[in-house]
mmCIF file of N, CA and C in Angstrom:
data_model
loop_
_atom_site.group_PDB
_atom_site.id
_atom_site.type_symbol
_atom_site.label_atom_id
_atom_site.label_comp_id
_atom_site.label_asym_id
_atom_site.label_seq_id
_atom_site.Cartn_x
_atom_site.Cartn_y
_atom_site.Cartn_z
ATOM 1 N N MET A 1 3.918 -8.153 45.731
ATOM 2 C CA MET A 1 2.664 -8.836 45.454
ATOM 3 C C MET A 1 1.552 -7.840 45.159
ATOM 4 N N ASP A 2 1.643 -6.659 45.718
ATOM 5 C CA ASP A 2 0.595 -5.658 45.489
ATOM 6 C C ASP A 2 0.563 -5.189 44.035
ATOM 7 N N ILE A 3 1.716 -5.208 43.355
ATOM 8 C CA ILE A 3 1.764 -4.761 41.966
ATOM 9 C C ILE A 3 0.988 -5.703 41.052
ATOM 10 N N MET A 4 0.852 -6.972 41.446
ATOM 11 C CA MET A 4 0.104 -7.936 40.642
ATOM 12 C C MET A 4 -1.364 -7.550 40.545
ATOM 13 N N TYR A 5 -1.895 -6.899 41.574
ATOM 14 C CA TYR A 5 -3.290 -6.453 41.542
ATOM 15 C C TYR A 5 -3.500 -5.339 40.518
ATOM 16 N N LEU A 6 -2.437 -4.678 40.142
ATOM 17 C CA LEU A 6 -2.513 -3.642 39.125
ATOM 18 C C LEU A 6 -2.175 -4.196 37.735
ATOM 19 N N LEU A 7 -1.161 -5.021 37.653
ATOM 20 C CA LEU A 7 -0.687 -5.495 36.353
ATOM 21 C C LEU A 7 -1.649 -6.484 35.688
ATOM 22 N N ILE A 8 -2.280 -7.341 36.465
ATOM 23 C CA ILE A 8 -3.186 -8.329 35.871
ATOM 24 C C ILE A 8 -4.402 -7.657 35.227
ATOM 25 N N PRO A 9 -5.083 -6.718 35.868
ATOM 26 C CA PRO A 9 -6.196 -6.048 35.174
ATOM 27 C C PRO A 9 -5.746 -5.247 33.947
ATOM 28 N N ILE A 10 -4.592 -4.620 34.025
ATOM 29 C CA ILE A 10 -4.088 -3.873 32.864
ATOM 30 C C ILE A 10 -3.814 -4.831 31.709
ATOM 31 N N ALA A 11 -3.215 -5.984 31.997
ATOM 32 C CA ALA A 11 -2.946 -6.972 30.951
ATOM 33 C C ALA A 11 -4.249 -7.501 30.364
ATOM 34 N N LEU A 12 -5.246 -7.745 31.179
ATOM 35 C CA LEU A 12 -6.530 -8.229 30.687
ATOM 36 C C LEU A 12 -7.232 -7.185 29.815
ATOM 37 N N ILE A 13 -7.122 -5.932 30.187
ATOM 38 C CA ILE A 13 -7.712 -4.851 29.383
ATOM 39 C C ILE A 13 -7.003 -4.757 28.030
ATOM 40 N N LEU A 14 -5.681 -4.870 28.018
ATOM 41 C CA LEU A 14 -4.934 -4.822 26.761
ATOM 42 C C LEU A 14 -5.271 -6.007 25.859
ATOM 43 N N VAL A 15 -5.416 -7.188 26.447
ATOM 44 C CA VAL A 15 -5.786 -8.361 25.658
ATOM 45 C C VAL A 15 -7.183 -8.181 25.080
ATOM 46 N N ALA A 16 -8.099 -7.653 25.871
ATOM 47 C CA ALA A 16 -9.458 -7.421 25.384
ATOM 48 C C ALA A 16 -9.463 -6.411 24.244
ATOM 49 N N LEU A 17 -8.651 -5.363 24.343
ATOM 50 C CA LEU A 17 -8.554 -4.375 23.265
ATOM 51 C C LEU A 17 -7.973 -4.987 21.998
ATOM 52 N N MET A 18 -6.980 -5.862 22.135
ATOM 53 C CA MET A 18 -6.396 -6.507 20.956
ATOM 54 C C MET A 18 -7.390 -7.456 20.293
ATOM 55 N N VAL A 19 -8.146 -8.189 21.096
ATOM 56 C CA VAL A 19 -9.156 -9.093 20.534
ATOM 57 C C VAL A 19 -10.234 -8.292 19.827
ATOM 58 N N TRP A 20 -10.654 -7.175 20.419
ATOM 59 C CA TRP A 20 -11.661 -6.321 19.787
ATOM 60 C C TRP A 20 -11.131 -5.750 18.468
ATOM 61 N N ALA A 21 -9.886 -5.274 18.452
ATOM 62 C CA ALA A 21 -9.308 -4.697 17.229
ATOM 63 C C ALA A 21 -9.194 -5.759 16.130
ATOM 64 N N PHE A 22 -8.805 -6.968 16.495
ATOM 65 C CA PHE A 22 -8.702 -8.035 15.505
ATOM 66 C C PHE A 22 -10.076 -8.400 14.957
ATOM 67 N N SER A 23 -11.068 -8.526 15.830
ATOM 68 C CA SER A 23 -12.406 -8.889 15.352
ATOM 69 C C SER A 23 -12.997 -7.772 14.495
ATOM 70 N N TRP A 24 -12.733 -6.517 14.823
ATOM 71 C CA TRP A 24 -13.209 -5.394 14.007
ATOM 72 C C TRP A 24 -12.575 -5.436 12.619
ATOM 73 N N SER A 25 -11.270 -5.717 12.564
ATOM 74 C CA SER A 25 -10.599 -5.737 11.260
ATOM 75 C C SER A 25 -11.078 -6.900 10.402
ATOM 76 N N VAL A 26 -11.398 -8.030 11.005
ATOM 77 C CA VAL A 26 -11.918 -9.160 10.237
ATOM 78 C C VAL A 26 -13.322 -8.839 9.727
ATOM 79 N N LYS A 27 -14.156 -8.243 10.565
ATOM 80 C CA LYS A 27 -15.528 -7.913 10.159
ATOM 81 C C LYS A 27 -15.570 -6.819 9.099
ATOM 82 N N SER A 28 -14.607 -5.906 9.117
ATOM 83 C CA SER A 28 -14.620 -4.806 8.159
ATOM 84 C C SER A 28 -13.950 -5.169 6.838
ATOM 85 N N GLY A 29 -13.423 -6.390 6.717
ATOM 86 C CA GLY A 29 -12.886 -6.840 5.438
ATOM 87 C C GLY A 29 -11.422 -6.550 5.219
ATOM 88 N N GLN A 30 -10.667 -6.320 6.251
ATOM 89 C CA GLN A 30 -9.252 -6.023 6.085
ATOM 90 C C GLN A 30 -8.458 -7.231 5.587
ATOM 91 N N PHE A 31 -8.936 -8.432 5.855
ATOM 92 C CA PHE A 31 -8.212 -9.640 5.485
ATOM 93 C C PHE A 31 -8.903 -10.406 4.363
ATOM 94 N N ASP A 32 -9.776 -9.764 3.608
ATOM 95 C CA ASP A 32 -10.509 -10.453 2.560
ATOM 96 C C ASP A 32 -9.619 -10.886 1.404
ATOM 97 N N ASP A 33 -8.784 -9.994 0.907
ATOM 98 C CA ASP A 33 -7.974 -10.297 -0.268
ATOM 99 C C ASP A 33 -6.528 -9.911 0.006
ATOM 100 N N LEU A 34 -5.717 -10.904 0.304
ATOM 101 C CA LEU A 34 -4.321 -10.634 0.624
ATOM 102 C C LEU A 34 -3.395 -10.821 -0.577
ATOM 103 N N ASP A 35 -3.887 -11.459 -1.646
ATOM 104 C CA ASP A 35 -3.019 -11.770 -2.777
ATOM 105 C C ASP A 35 -3.049 -10.731 -3.888
ATOM 106 N N SER A 36 -4.167 -10.062 -4.108
ATOM 107 C CA SER A 36 -4.266 -9.120 -5.227
ATOM 108 C C SER A 36 -3.278 -7.959 -5.141
ATOM 109 N N PRO A 37 -3.071 -7.325 -3.997
ATOM 110 C CA PRO A 37 -2.092 -6.238 -3.984
ATOM 111 C C PRO A 37 -0.681 -6.697 -4.350
ATOM 112 N N ALA A 38 -0.335 -7.931 -4.014
ATOM 113 C CA ALA A 38 0.999 -8.429 -4.363
ATOM 114 C C ALA A 38 1.113 -8.708 -5.855
ATOM 115 N N HIS A 39 0.024 -9.111 -6.491
ATOM 116 C CA HIS A 39 0.057 -9.424 -7.920
ATOM 117 C C HIS A 39 -0.203 -8.202 -8.795
ATOM 118 N N ARG A 40 -0.716 -7.139 -8.229
ATOM 119 C CA ARG A 40 -1.043 -5.938 -8.999
ATOM 120 C C ARG A 40 0.198 -5.312 -9.627
ATOM 121 N N ILE A 41 1.352 -5.485 -8.999
ATOM 122 C CA ILE A 41 2.577 -4.912 -9.541
ATOM 123 C C ILE A 41 2.960 -5.558 -10.859
ATOM 124 N N LEU A 42 2.471 -6.771 -11.119
ATOM 125 C CA LEU A 42 2.827 -7.484 -12.338
ATOM 126 C C LEU A 42 1.989 -7.072 -13.538
ATOM 127 N N PHE A 43 0.872 -6.392 -13.323
ATOM 128 C CA PHE A 43 0.009 -5.999 -14.436
ATOM 129 C C PHE A 43 0.654 -4.860 -15.210
ATOM 130 N N ASP A 44 0.504 -4.885 -16.522
ATOM 131 C CA ASP A 44 1.116 -3.878 -17.382
ATOM 132 C C ASP A 44 0.115 -2.755 -17.610
ATOM 133 N N ASP A 45 0.252 -1.698 -16.856
ATOM 134 C CA ASP A 45 -0.640 -0.560 -17.014
ATOM 135 C C ASP A 45 0.140 0.700 -17.413
ATOM 136 N N ASP A 46 1.280 0.516 -18.068
ATOM 137 C CA ASP A 46 2.109 1.644 -18.472
ATOM 138 C C ASP A 46 1.595 2.341 -19.719
ATOM 139 N N LYS A 47 0.689 1.727 -20.451
ATOM 140 C CA LYS A 47 0.239 2.316 -21.710
ATOM 141 C C LYS A 47 -0.472 3.640 -21.503
ATOM 142 N N LYS A 48 -1.171 3.800 -20.407
ATOM 143 C CA LYS A 48 -1.844 5.071 -20.185
ATOM 144 C C LYS A 48 -0.867 6.157 -19.723
ATOM 145 N N LEU A 49 0.348 5.772 -19.322
ATOM 146 C CA LEU A 49 1.344 6.753 -18.901
ATOM 147 C C LEU A 49 2.200 7.253 -20.063
ATOM 148 N N ILE A 50 2.244 6.489 -21.160
ATOM 149 C CA ILE A 50 3.047 6.880 -22.322
ATOM 150 C C ILE A 50 2.236 7.865 -23.162
ATOM 151 N N PRO A 51 2.757 9.073 -23.393
ATOM 152 C CA PRO A 51 1.990 10.044 -24.180
ATOM 153 C C PRO A 51 1.913 9.619 -25.644
ATOM 154 N N LYS A 52 0.769 9.881 -26.243
ATOM 155 C CA LYS A 52 0.597 9.579 -27.660
ATOM 156 C C LYS A 52 1.265 10.672 -28.485
ATOM 157 N N GLU A 53 1.807 10.274 -29.617
ATOM 158 C CA GLU A 53 2.443 11.249 -30.486
ATOM 159 C C GLU A 53 1.362 12.017 -31.228
ATOM 160 N N PRO A 54 1.528 13.326 -31.362
ATOM 161 C CA PRO A 54 0.506 14.102 -32.066
ATOM 162 C C PRO A 54 0.480 13.731 -33.547
ATOM 163 N N SER A 55 -0.713 13.669 -34.077
ATOM 164 C CA SER A 55 -0.826 13.356 -35.503
ATOM 165 C C SER A 55 -0.498 14.599 -36.324
ATOM 166 N N SER A 56 -0.044 14.389 -37.529
ATOM 167 C CA SER A 56 0.389 15.512 -38.370
ATOM 168 C C SER A 56 -0.803 16.245 -38.982
ATOM 169 N N THR A 57 -2.016 15.677 -38.931
ATOM 170 C CA THR A 57 -3.168 16.324 -39.570
ATOM 171 C C THR A 57 -3.828 17.346 -38.643
ATOM 172 N N THR A 58 -3.665 17.214 -37.351
ATOM 173 C CA THR A 58 -4.297 18.169 -36.425
ATOM 174 C C THR A 58 -3.245 19.148 -35.931
ATOM 175 N N PRO A 59 -3.642 20.399 -35.780
ATOM 176 C CA PRO A 59 -2.674 21.380 -35.270
ATOM 177 C C PRO A 59 -2.405 21.114 -33.788
ATOM 178 N N PRO A 60 -1.226 21.432 -33.321
ATOM 179 C CA PRO A 60 -0.886 21.193 -31.909
ATOM 180 C C PRO A 60 -1.721 22.095 -30.993
ATOM 181 N N SER A 61 -2.085 21.567 -29.853
ATOM 182 C CA SER A 61 -2.859 22.352 -28.890
ATOM 183 C C SER A 61 -1.920 23.262 -28.107
ATOM 184 N N ASP A 62 -2.500 24.097 -27.256
ATOM 185 C CA ASP A 62 -1.682 25.032 -26.460
ATOM 186 C C ASP A 62 -0.754 24.284 -25.511
ATOM 187 N N GLU A 63 -1.185 23.137 -24.996
ATOM 188 C CA GLU A 63 -0.342 22.370 -24.090
ATOM 189 C C GLU A 63 0.843 21.780 -24.816
ATOM 190 N N GLN A 64 0.684 21.406 -26.069
ATOM 191 C CA GLN A 64 1.771 20.790 -26.813
ATOM 192 C C GLN A 64 2.745 21.825 -27.351
ATOM 193 N N LYS A 65 2.311 23.070 -27.480
ATOM 194 C CA LYS A 65 3.204 24.118 -28.007
ATOM 195 C C LYS A 65 4.300 24.470 -27.023
ATOM 196 N N GLY A 66 4.024 24.356 -25.766
ATOM 197 C CA GLY A 66 5.117 24.641 -24.869
ATOM 198 C C GLY A 66 4.697 25.370 -23.705
#
């Protein structure tokens, strides 16, 4: 029975810390937009990753030479 005097306050402190952490995350905007990161993978942003072919009228730069 003596251990209950220790375990109950520890449990209450842990619950209070969890409630504080949850309220902090809600106030700081952690749960504002849950859908955009899941849909971002569907956007086609590969065009900036594909290198453009050098035009034949301009001489190649030092990076393109090798």
